[in-house]
Short mmCIF file of C-alpha atoms and ligand atoms in Angstrom, two decimals:
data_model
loop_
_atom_site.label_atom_id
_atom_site.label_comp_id
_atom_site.label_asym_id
_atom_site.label_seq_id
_atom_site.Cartn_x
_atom_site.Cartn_y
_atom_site.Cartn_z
CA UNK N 294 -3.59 8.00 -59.72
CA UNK N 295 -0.83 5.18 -59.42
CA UNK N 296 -0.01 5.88 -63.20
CA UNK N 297 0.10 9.83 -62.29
CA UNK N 298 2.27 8.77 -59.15
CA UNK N 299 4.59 6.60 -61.38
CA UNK N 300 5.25 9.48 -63.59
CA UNK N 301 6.46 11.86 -61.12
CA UNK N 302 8.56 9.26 -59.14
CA UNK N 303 10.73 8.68 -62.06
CA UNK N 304 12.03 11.95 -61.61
CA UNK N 305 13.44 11.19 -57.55
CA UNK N 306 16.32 9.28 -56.92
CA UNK N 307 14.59 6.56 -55.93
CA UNK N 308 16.33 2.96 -55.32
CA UNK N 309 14.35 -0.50 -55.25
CA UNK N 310 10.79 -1.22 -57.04
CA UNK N 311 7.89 1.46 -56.41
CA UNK N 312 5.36 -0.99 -54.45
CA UNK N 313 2.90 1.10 -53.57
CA UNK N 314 1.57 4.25 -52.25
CA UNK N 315 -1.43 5.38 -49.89
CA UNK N 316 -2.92 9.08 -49.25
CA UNK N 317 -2.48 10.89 -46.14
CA UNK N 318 -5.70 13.03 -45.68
CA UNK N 319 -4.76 15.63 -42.25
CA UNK N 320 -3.94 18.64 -44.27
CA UNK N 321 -6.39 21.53 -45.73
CA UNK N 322 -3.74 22.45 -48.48
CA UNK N 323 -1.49 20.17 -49.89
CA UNK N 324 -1.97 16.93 -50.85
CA UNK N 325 0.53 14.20 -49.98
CA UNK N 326 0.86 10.31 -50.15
CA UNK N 327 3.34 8.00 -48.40
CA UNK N 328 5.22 6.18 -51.71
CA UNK N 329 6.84 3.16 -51.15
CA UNK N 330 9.86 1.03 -52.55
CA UNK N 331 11.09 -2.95 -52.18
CA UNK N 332 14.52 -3.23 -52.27
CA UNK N 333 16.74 -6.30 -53.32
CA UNK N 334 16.95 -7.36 -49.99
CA UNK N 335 13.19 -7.08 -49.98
CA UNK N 336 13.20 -4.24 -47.19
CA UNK N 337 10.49 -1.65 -48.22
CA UNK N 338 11.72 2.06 -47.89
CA UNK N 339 8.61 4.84 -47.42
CA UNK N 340 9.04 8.80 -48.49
CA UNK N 341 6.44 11.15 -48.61
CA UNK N 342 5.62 13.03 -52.22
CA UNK N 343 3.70 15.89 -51.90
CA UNK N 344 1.84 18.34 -54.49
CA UNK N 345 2.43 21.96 -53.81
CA UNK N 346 -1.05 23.92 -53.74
CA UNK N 347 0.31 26.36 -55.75
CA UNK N 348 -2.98 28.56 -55.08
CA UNK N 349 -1.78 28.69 -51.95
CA UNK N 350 2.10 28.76 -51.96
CA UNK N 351 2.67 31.49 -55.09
CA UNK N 352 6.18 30.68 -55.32
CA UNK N 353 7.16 27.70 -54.96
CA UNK N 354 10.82 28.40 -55.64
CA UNK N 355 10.82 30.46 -52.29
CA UNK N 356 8.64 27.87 -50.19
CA UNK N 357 11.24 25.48 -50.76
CA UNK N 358 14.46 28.22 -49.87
CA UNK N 359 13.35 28.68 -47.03
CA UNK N 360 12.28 24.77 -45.80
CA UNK N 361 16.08 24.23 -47.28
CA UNK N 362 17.71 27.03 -45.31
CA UNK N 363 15.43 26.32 -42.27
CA UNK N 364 15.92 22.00 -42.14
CA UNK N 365 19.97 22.57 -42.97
CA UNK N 366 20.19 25.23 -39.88
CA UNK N 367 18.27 22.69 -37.60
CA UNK N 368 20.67 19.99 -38.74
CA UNK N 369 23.53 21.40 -37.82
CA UNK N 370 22.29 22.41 -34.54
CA UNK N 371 20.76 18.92 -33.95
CA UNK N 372 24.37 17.18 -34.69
CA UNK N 373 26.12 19.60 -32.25
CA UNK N 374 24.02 18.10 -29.44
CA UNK N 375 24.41 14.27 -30.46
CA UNK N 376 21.05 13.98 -31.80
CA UNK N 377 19.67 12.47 -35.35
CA UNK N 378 19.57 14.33 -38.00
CA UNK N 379 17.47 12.08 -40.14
CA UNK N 380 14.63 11.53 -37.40
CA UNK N 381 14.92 14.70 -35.80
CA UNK N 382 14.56 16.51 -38.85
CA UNK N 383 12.59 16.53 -42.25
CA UNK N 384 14.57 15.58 -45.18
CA UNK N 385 14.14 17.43 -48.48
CA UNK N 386 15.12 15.14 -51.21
CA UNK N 387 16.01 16.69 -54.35
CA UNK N 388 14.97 15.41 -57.93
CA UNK N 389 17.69 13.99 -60.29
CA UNK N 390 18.51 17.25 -61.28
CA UNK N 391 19.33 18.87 -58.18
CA UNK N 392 15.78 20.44 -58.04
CA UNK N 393 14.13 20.69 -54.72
CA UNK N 394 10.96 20.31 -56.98
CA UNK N 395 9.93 18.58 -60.02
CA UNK N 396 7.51 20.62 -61.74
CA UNK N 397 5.60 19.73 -64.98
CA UNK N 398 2.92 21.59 -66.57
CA UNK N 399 0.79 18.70 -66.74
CA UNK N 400 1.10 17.39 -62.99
CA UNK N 401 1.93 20.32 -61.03
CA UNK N 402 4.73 20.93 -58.49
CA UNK N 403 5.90 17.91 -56.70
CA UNK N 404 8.86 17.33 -53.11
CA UNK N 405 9.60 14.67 -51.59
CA UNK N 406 10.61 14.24 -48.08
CA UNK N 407 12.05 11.33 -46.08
CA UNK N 408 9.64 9.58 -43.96
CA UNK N 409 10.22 9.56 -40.11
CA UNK N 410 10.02 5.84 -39.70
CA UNK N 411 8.18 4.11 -36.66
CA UNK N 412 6.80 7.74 -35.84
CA UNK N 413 3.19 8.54 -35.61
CA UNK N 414 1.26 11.98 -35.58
CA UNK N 415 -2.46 12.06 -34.10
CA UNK N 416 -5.30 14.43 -34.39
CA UNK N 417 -6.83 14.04 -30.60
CA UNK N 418 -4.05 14.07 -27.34
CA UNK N 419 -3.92 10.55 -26.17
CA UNK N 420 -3.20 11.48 -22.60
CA UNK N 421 -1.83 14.45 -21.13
CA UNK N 422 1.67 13.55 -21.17
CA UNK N 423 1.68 13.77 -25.42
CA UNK N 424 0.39 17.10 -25.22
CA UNK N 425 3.33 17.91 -22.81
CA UNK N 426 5.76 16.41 -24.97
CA UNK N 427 4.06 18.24 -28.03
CA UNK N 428 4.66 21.28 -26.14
CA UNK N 429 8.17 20.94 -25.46
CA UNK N 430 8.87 20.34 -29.42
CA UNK N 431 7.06 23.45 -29.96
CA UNK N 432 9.14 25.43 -27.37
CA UNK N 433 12.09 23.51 -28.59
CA UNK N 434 11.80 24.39 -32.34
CA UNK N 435 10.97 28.07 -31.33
CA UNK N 436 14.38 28.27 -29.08
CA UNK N 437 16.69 26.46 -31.90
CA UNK N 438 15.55 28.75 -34.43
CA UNK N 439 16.14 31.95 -32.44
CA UNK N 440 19.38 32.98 -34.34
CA UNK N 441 18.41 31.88 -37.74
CA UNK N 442 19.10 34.89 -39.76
CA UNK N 443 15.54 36.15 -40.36
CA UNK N 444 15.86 38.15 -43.18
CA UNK N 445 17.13 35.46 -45.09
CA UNK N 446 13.36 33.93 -44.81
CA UNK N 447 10.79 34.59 -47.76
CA UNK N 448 7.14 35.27 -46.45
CA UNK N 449 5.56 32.52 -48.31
CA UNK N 450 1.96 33.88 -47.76
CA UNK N 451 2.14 37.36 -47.00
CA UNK N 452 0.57 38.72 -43.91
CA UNK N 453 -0.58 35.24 -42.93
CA UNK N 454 -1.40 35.82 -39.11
CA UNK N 455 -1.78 39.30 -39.67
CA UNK N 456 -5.47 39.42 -37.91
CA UNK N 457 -6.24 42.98 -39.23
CA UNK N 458 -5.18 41.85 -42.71
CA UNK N 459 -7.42 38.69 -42.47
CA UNK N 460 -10.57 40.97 -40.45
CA UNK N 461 -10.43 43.11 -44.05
CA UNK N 462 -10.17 40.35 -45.98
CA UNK N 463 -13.29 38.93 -43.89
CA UNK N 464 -15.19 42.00 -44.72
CA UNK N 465 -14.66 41.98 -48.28
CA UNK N 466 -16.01 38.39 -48.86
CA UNK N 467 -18.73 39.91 -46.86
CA UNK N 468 -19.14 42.76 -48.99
CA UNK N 469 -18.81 40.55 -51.90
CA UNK N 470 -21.05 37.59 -51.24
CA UNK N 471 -19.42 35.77 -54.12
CA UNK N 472 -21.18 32.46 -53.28
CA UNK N 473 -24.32 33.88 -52.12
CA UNK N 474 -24.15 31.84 -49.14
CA UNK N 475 -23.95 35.39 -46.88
CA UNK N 476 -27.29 34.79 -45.32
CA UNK N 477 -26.62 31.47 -43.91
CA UNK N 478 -24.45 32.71 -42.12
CA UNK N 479 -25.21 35.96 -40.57
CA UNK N 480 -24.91 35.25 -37.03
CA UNK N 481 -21.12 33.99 -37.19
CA UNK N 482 -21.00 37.27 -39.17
CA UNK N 483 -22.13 39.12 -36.79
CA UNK N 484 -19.67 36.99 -34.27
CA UNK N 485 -16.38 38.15 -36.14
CA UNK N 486 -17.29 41.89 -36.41
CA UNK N 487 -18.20 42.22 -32.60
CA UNK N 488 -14.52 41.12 -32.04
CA UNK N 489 -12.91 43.24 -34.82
CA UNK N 490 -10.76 44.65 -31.73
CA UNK N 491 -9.06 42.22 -31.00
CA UNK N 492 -7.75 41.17 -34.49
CA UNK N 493 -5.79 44.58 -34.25
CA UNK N 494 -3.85 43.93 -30.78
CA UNK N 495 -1.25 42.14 -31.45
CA UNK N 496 -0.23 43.66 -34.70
CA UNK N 497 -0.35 47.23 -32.81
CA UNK N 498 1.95 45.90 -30.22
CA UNK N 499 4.46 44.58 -33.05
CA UNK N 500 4.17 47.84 -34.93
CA UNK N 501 5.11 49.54 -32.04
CA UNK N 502 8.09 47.62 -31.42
CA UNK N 503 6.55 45.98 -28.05
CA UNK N 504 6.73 42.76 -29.50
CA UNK N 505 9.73 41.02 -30.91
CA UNK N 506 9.57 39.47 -34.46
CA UNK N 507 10.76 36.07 -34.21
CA UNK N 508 11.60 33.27 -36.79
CA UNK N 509 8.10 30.77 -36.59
CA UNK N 510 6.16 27.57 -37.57
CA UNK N 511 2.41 29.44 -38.10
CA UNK N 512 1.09 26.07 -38.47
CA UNK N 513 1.34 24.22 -34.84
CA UNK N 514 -1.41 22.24 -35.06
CA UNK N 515 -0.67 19.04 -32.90
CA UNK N 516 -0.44 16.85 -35.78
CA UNK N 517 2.66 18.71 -37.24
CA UNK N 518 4.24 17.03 -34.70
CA UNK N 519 5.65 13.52 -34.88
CA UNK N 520 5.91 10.62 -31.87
CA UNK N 521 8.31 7.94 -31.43
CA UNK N 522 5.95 4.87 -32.04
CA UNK N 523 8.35 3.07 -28.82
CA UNK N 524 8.78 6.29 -26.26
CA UNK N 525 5.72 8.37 -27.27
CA UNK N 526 8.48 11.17 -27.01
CA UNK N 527 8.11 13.91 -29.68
CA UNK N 528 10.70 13.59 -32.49
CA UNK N 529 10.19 15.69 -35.65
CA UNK N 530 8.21 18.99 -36.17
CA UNK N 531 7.04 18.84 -39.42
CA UNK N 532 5.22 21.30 -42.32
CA UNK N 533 7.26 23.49 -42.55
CA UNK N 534 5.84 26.13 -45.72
CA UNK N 535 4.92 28.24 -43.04
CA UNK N 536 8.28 29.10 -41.32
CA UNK N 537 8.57 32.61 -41.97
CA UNK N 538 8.84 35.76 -39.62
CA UNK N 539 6.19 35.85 -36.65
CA UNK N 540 5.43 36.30 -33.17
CA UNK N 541 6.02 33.57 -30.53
CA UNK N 542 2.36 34.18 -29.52
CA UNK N 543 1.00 32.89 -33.30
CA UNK N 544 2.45 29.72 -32.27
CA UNK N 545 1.13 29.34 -28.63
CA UNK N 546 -2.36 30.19 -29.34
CA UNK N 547 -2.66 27.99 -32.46
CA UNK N 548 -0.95 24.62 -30.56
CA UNK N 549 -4.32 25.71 -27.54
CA UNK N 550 -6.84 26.39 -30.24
CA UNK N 551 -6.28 22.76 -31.91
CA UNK N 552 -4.97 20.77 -29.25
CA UNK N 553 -7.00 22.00 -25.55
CA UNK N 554 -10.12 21.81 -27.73
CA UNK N 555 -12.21 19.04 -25.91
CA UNK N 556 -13.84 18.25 -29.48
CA UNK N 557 -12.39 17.99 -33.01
CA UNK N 558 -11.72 21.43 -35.80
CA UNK N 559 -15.16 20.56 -37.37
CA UNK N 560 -17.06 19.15 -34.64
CA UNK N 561 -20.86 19.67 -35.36
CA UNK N 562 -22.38 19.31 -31.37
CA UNK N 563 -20.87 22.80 -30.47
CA UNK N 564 -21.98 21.11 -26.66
CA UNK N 565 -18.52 19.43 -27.44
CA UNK N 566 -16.31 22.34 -27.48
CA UNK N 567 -14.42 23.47 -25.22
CA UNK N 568 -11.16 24.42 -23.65
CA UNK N 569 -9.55 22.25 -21.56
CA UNK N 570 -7.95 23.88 -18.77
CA UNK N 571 -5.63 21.70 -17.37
CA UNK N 572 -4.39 21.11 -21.09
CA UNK N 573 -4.09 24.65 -21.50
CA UNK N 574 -1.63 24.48 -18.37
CA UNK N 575 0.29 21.52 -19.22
CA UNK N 576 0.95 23.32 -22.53
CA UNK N 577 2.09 26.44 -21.00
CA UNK N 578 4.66 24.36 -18.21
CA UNK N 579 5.51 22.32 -21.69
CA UNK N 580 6.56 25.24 -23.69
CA UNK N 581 8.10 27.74 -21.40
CA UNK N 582 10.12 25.02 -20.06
CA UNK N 583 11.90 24.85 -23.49
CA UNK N 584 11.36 28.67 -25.04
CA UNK N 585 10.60 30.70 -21.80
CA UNK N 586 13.78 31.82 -20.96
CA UNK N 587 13.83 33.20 -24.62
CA UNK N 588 10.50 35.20 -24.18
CA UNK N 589 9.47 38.72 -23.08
CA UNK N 590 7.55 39.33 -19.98
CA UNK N 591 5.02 40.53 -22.91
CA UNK N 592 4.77 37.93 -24.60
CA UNK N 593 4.21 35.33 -21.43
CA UNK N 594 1.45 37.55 -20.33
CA UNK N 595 0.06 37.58 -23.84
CA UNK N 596 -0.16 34.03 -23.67
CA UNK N 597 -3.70 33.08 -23.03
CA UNK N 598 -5.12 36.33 -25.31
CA UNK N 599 -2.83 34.62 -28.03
CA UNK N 600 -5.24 30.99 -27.98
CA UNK N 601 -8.40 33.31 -28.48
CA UNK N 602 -7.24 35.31 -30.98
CA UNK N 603 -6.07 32.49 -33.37
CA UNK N 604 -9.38 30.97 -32.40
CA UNK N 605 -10.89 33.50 -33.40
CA UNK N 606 -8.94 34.17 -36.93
CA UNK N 607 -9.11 30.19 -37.97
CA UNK N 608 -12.77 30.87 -37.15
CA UNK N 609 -13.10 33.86 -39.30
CA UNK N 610 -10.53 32.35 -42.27
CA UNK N 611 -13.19 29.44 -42.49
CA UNK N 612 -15.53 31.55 -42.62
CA UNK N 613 -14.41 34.03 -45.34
CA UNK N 614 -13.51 30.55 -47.16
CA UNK N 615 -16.94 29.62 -47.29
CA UNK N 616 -18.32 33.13 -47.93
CA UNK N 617 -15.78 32.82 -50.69
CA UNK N 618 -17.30 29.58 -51.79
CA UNK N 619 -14.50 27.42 -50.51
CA UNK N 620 -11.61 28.30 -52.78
CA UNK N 621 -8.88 27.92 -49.89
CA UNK N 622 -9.56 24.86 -47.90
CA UNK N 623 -9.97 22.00 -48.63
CA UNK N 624 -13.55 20.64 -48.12
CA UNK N 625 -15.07 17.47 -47.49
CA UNK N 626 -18.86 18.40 -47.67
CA UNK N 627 -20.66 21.75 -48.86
CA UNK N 628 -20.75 23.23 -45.25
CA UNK N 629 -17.70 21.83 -44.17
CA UNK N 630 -15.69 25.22 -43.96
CA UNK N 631 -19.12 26.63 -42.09
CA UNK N 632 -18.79 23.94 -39.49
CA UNK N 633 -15.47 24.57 -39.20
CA UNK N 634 -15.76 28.20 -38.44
CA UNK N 635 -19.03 27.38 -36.07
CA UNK N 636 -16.17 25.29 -33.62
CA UNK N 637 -13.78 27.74 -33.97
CA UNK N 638 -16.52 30.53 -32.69
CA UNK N 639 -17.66 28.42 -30.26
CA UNK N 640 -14.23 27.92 -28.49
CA UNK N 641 -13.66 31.63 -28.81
CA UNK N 642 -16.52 31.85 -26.61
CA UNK N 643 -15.38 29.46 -24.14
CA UNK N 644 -12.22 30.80 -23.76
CA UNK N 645 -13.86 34.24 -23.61
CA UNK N 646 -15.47 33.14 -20.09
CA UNK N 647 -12.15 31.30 -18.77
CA UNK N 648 -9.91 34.05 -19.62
CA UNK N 649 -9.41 35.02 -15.76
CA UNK N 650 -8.05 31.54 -15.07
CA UNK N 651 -5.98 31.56 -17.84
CA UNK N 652 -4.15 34.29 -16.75
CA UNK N 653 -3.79 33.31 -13.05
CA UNK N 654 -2.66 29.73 -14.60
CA UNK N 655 0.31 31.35 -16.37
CA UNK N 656 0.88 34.10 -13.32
CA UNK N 657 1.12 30.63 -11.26
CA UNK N 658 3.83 29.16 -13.78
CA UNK N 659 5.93 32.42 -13.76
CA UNK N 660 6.07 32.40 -9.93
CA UNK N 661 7.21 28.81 -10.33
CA UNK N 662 9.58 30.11 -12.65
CA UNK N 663 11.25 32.12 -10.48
C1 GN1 C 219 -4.20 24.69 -42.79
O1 GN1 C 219 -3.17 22.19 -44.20
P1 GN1 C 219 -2.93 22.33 -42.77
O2 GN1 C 219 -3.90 21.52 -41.99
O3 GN1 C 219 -1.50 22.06 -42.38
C2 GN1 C 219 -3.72 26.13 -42.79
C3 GN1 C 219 -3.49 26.61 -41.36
C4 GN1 C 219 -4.76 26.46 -40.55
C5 GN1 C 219 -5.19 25.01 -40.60
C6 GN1 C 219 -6.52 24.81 -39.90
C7 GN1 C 219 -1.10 27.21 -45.26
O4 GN1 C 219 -3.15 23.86 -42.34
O5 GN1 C 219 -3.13 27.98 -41.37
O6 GN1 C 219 -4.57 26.86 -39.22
O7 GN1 C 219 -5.33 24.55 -41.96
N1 GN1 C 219 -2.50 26.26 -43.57
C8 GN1 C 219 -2.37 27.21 -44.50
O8 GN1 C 219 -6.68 23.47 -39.62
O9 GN1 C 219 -3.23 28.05 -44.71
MG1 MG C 220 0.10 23.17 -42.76
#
């Protein structure tokens, strides 16, 4: 791999001697490594190189149009108000030919970004406070990007939290059994079609106009977000190939079905999951403190519906992954994308029997609001 590694580097910018590199292994998609350069004053400078899953991302030349337009736009905005660009902000870094890619046919399609230095993400909330702060980056990122020029954004997967798109596409792995693994799996089958509602709601209420497209991240899993190793403060939202048009609800309900989980995606002991309420709330003070002037009535109320119904279409994208026979995801055992979808139900369920509070826990924070 080093050799492989070596090969692509060359065609960066890079100063200093290449020293050494190490994988980072949170993402289902794309896979990227932390590189690393000594230079002649013996200082080592990190960057992150990244392979496009270009299964995933079809065009590449789009992805990376819109993380240009999207991380210039923040920029400017962040300079206005006396912040750092470089920390507060992901870097694309361009190849020696101006590319925002180097693409060969033998290695694939390669970025680089700058790395946020003495920043840290994590996979579990540390204490209640992070998951504050991550909620006030979330609600931040959502209110600076409210008057980028959303047209201007490609849809780099097409219909990707459109729940009626993904319930059909659910139904025709079903229908298809391509890996044969159909019948061990029939109850978590049975799981997503008793729901099939649901997946329809919020796309209804967007058709209809009753809920406002907004530019948004799609991806707000809590370790797309980057701490300040000395404040703990949130910095830097990061991964941004999903940025595309969306509803401000996509992004609540995925931040609650990763981060107020009380167990991990794939935990196996289903006893494990569940959703922690008082996380749920510090999310919701955390992120309508930043975006909730910006927000409909609508969408506030939609609010705890939002965290089961991305719940509930993780769940079922797992699920048609590993109906598929794991083409998508990225696995780490033969059931892995089973598991997966098992948590996913499981919280659905939860959150099915606390919906009540939910709702009186965010008509409690409008009333503060007020
Ligand atoms: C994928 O690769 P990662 O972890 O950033 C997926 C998200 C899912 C998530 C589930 C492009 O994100 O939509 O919610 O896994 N990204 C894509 O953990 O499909
Ligand atoms: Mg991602």
């Amino acid at each position: 791999m080093k050799e492989e590694i070596k090969s692509i580097i060359v065609n960066f910018p890079f100063e200093g001697e290449f020293i050494d590199y190490y994988p980072v292994n949170n993402g289902h998609i794309n896979d990227t490594f932390v590189i690393e350069f000594e230079n002649k004053f013996g200082e080592i400078n990190s960057f992150l190189l990244q392979k496009i899953n270009v299964s995933v991302f079809k065009n590449p030349d789009e992805l990376m149009k819109n993380i240009l337009g999207v991380t210039d736009f923040l920029k400017k905005k962040i300079i206005k108000s006396g912040g750092d660009p470089d920390r507060e902000c992901l870097t694309v870094i361009k190849t020696k030919d101006g590319q925002p890619f180097f693409y060969d046919e033998r290695f694939g399609h390669w970025r680089c970004y700058n790395y946020i230095s003495d920043s840290y993400s994590i996979d579990f909330i540390s204490s209640p406070e992070v998951f504050m702060n991550a909620a006030k980056a979330f609600g931040k990122f959502q209110k600076m990007l409210s008057d980028y020029p959303i047209d201007t954004l490609y849809d780099t997967i097409p219909n990707f939290h459109n729940t009626s798109s993904r319930y059909a596409d659910f139904i025709n792995a079903v229908e298809q059994n391509l890996s044969g693994r159909l019948d061990t799996c029939l109850p978590e089958v049975e799981f997503a079609k008793a729901r099939k509602a649901d997946a329809d709601v919020l796309v209804n209420l967007l058709n209809k106009g009753k809920l406002p497209l907004r530019v948004t991240h799609n991806d707000t899993k809590l370790n797309n977000v980057m701490f300040d190793k000395a404040s703990g403060e949130s910095i830097c939202i990061v991964d941004l190939d999903t940025v595309m048009p969306g509803l401000s609800l996509y992004d609540f309900g995925d931040s609650i079905r990763f981060g107020a989980n009380t167990a991990a995606e794939d935990e196996r002991d289903l006893s494990k999951v569940s959703l922690d309420l008082e996380l749920f709330e510090l999310y919701v003070r955390g992120y309508l403190s930043q975006a909730g002037d910006s927000l409909t009535e609508r969408e506030i109320n939609y609010l705890p519906f939002s965290a089961k119904l991305m719940t509930y279409e993780c769940g079922m994208r797992f699920l048609t992954d590993y109906i598929n026979g794991d083409k998508y995801f990225r696995v780490h055992f033969p059931d892995h994308n089973l598991v997966r979808c098992r948590t996913q139900f499981a919280l659905v369920a939860d959150i099915e029997q606390k919906l009540e509070k939910m709702k009186r826990i965010i008509e409690n924070a409008k009333s503060k609001k007020k």
